[in-house]
Amino acid sequence: MKKIFVTLLLLSGASSLFAAIDGKFGEGYEYKSLELNTAQKEHSMSLYGDSSVIFLRDGQVYIADVDTASTGLVNERAEESLTKLGIRGTVAYDKENSTIYYSLVEDDKNEWLYSSSLKEDGSWSKPERLVIDGLGKSRTGGTFLSNAGWGYVVKPEVIMQNPTMNGGRIYFSSASEDIEGGRGGKDIWYIESNGDNTWKYPVNAGDSVNTESNEDFAFFDADGTMYFASDRSNGKFSVFSASDSLAEEMPSPYNEFNNNYNLVVKESTPFSISDRGGNDDIFAWVKLPEPEPEPEPEPELEPIIIKFPWTFLLFEFDKYNVTDRYLREIEAMAIVMNNETPEGVHYVIEGHTDQRGSDAYNQKLSENRANTVRDHLIQQGVNPDLLEAIGYGESRPLFANPQNEDEFYQNRRVVVNMVNEKGEIVTSEMLEAERAAKIEAEKAAEAAESETPENNE
């Protein structure tokens, strides 16, 4: 099959055509190959039924549903009943009469239009050859046919391809030398019914459509807009929009440096065939994925300065598992213990409960709370020999007579103390005071040494 680009014919003005099929696709859309395309060629696309298309792939007829919301084709399926008809090229669908028209190859010199009708069982009737005045054998068997006072020679050999329908007319393409009145190359023609299951002699679609170049793949939108293919501009087929007497080449994305053709439109949504990707594929305006929002920057957390004694208010009522919000405190404490533990001290981890529950139960619960903190510190690399866990139950509350839930909550705590070899609690303030005193003593010693007689000589 000859590769061609789609030419768009707008009978009411070129500018409004482009707006009709392109206006609703702005930022967020891209004219691109659809996901259903394969390594085989997808070609010969036609509207079918209320919301589907027919197309060919590797000799097989496929149907897919038009999804105008996503501007794609969905629910693709092979249609064996149509494949068995031997369809070649596009299909003209007559919804009112449940009839399709299509081209069948008869021999090297004849490719003719046939029809099939949908039967009650869902199958299609046997292909029936169209009887067209002046083409093929005449009704009288002669080679000259008179009609309404004029005559023409009957043409027995004709190639007719890629039919489509507009009203009661069937449009198709055929080489201009096959039918009298051609403009050159391949032209687009139409036939009208005689009213008796026969068709009148073909009429050329006119100078605004046909030229000395090749035109093919006519299609009519619901508003009467005609689209077709032509290679008139530079020997390569390009997309055109045209008024009655003027055709203008369409811009990208309909035209690229490749073959683009067979454009059809459903509810102002265009689909066409293009080989711009190296293979004949179906293209459409595809809605691009919404861009991922920029991630919110992680808030910079204030550093945790651990000072002993340290109180963890970690626990919900009757629980001893550490909540996630306090793991940072445990991690910060582990860093201090691993790097700044003074010589000769260890840590006592005290578990406490509130006053609700029995003494025995609260004692066990407080031990579990102390050991939970100890286990987390060990997981962070703290030497177990430095850690002693003790449970005090409810015996050492911060609030002896809690008046509200917050006071109960503060009684449910773990306190970590630093203890020296004498069993005395060592606070961070005490250590800081010792370090400050040591620094002052060292400065005084240095000053005194600098004032000795030896240094004053």
Short mmCIF file of N, CA, C and O in Angstrom, two decimals, residues 9 33 99 104 157 169 208 224 269 308 331 453:
data_model
loop_
_atom_site.label_atom_id
_atom_site.label_comp_id
_atom_site.label_asym_id
_atom_site.label_seq_id
_atom_site.Cartn_x
_atom_site.Cartn_y
_atom_site.Cartn_z
N LEU A 9 -9.16 18.64 4.50
CA LEU A 9 -9.97 19.55 3.70
C LEU A 9 -11.06 20.14 4.55
O LEU A 9 -11.91 19.44 5.05
N SER A 33 2.27 8.15 19.55
CA SER A 33 1.86 6.78 19.27
C SER A 33 1.09 6.20 20.45
O SER A 33 1.46 6.40 21.61
N THR A 99 -24.86 -1.64 7.31
CA THR A 99 -24.15 -2.14 6.14
C THR A 99 -22.76 -1.53 6.10
O THR A 99 -22.56 -0.37 6.50
N LEU A 104 -12.39 -5.17 -2.22
CA LEU A 104 -11.84 -6.52 -2.35
C LEU A 104 -11.04 -6.62 -3.63
O LEU A 104 -11.44 -6.09 -4.68
N GLU A 157 -12.19 -2.35 -16.25
CA GLU A 157 -11.07 -2.55 -15.33
C GLU A 157 -10.87 -1.29 -14.49
O GLU A 157 -10.51 -0.24 -15.00
N ARG A 169 -23.71 9.28 0.02
CA ARG A 169 -22.63 9.08 -0.94
C ARG A 169 -21.54 8.16 -0.38
O ARG A 169 -21.24 8.19 0.81
N SER A 208 -10.78 21.45 -5.74
CA SER A 208 -10.28 21.82 -4.41
C SER A 208 -9.76 20.61 -3.65
O SER A 208 -9.06 20.75 -2.65
N GLY A 224 -19.42 17.87 8.68
CA GLY A 224 -19.25 18.01 7.24
C GLY A 224 -17.83 18.29 6.81
O GLY A 224 -17.55 18.39 5.61
N THR A 269 -11.89 14.74 18.37
CA THR A 269 -10.64 14.07 18.74
C THR A 269 -10.07 13.36 17.53
O THR A 269 -10.68 12.41 17.02
N PHE A 308 21.72 14.55 81.77
CA PHE A 308 21.27 13.60 82.80
C PHE A 308 21.01 14.33 84.12
O PHE A 308 21.73 15.25 84.48
N GLU A 331 18.10 7.61 70.26
CA GLU A 331 19.28 7.62 69.38
C GLU A 331 20.28 8.68 69.84
O GLU A 331 21.50 8.44 69.84
N PRO A 453 60.33 33.86 88.45
CA PRO A 453 61.53 34.63 88.12
C PRO A 453 62.22 34.18 86.85
O PRO A 453 62.75 34.97 86.08
#
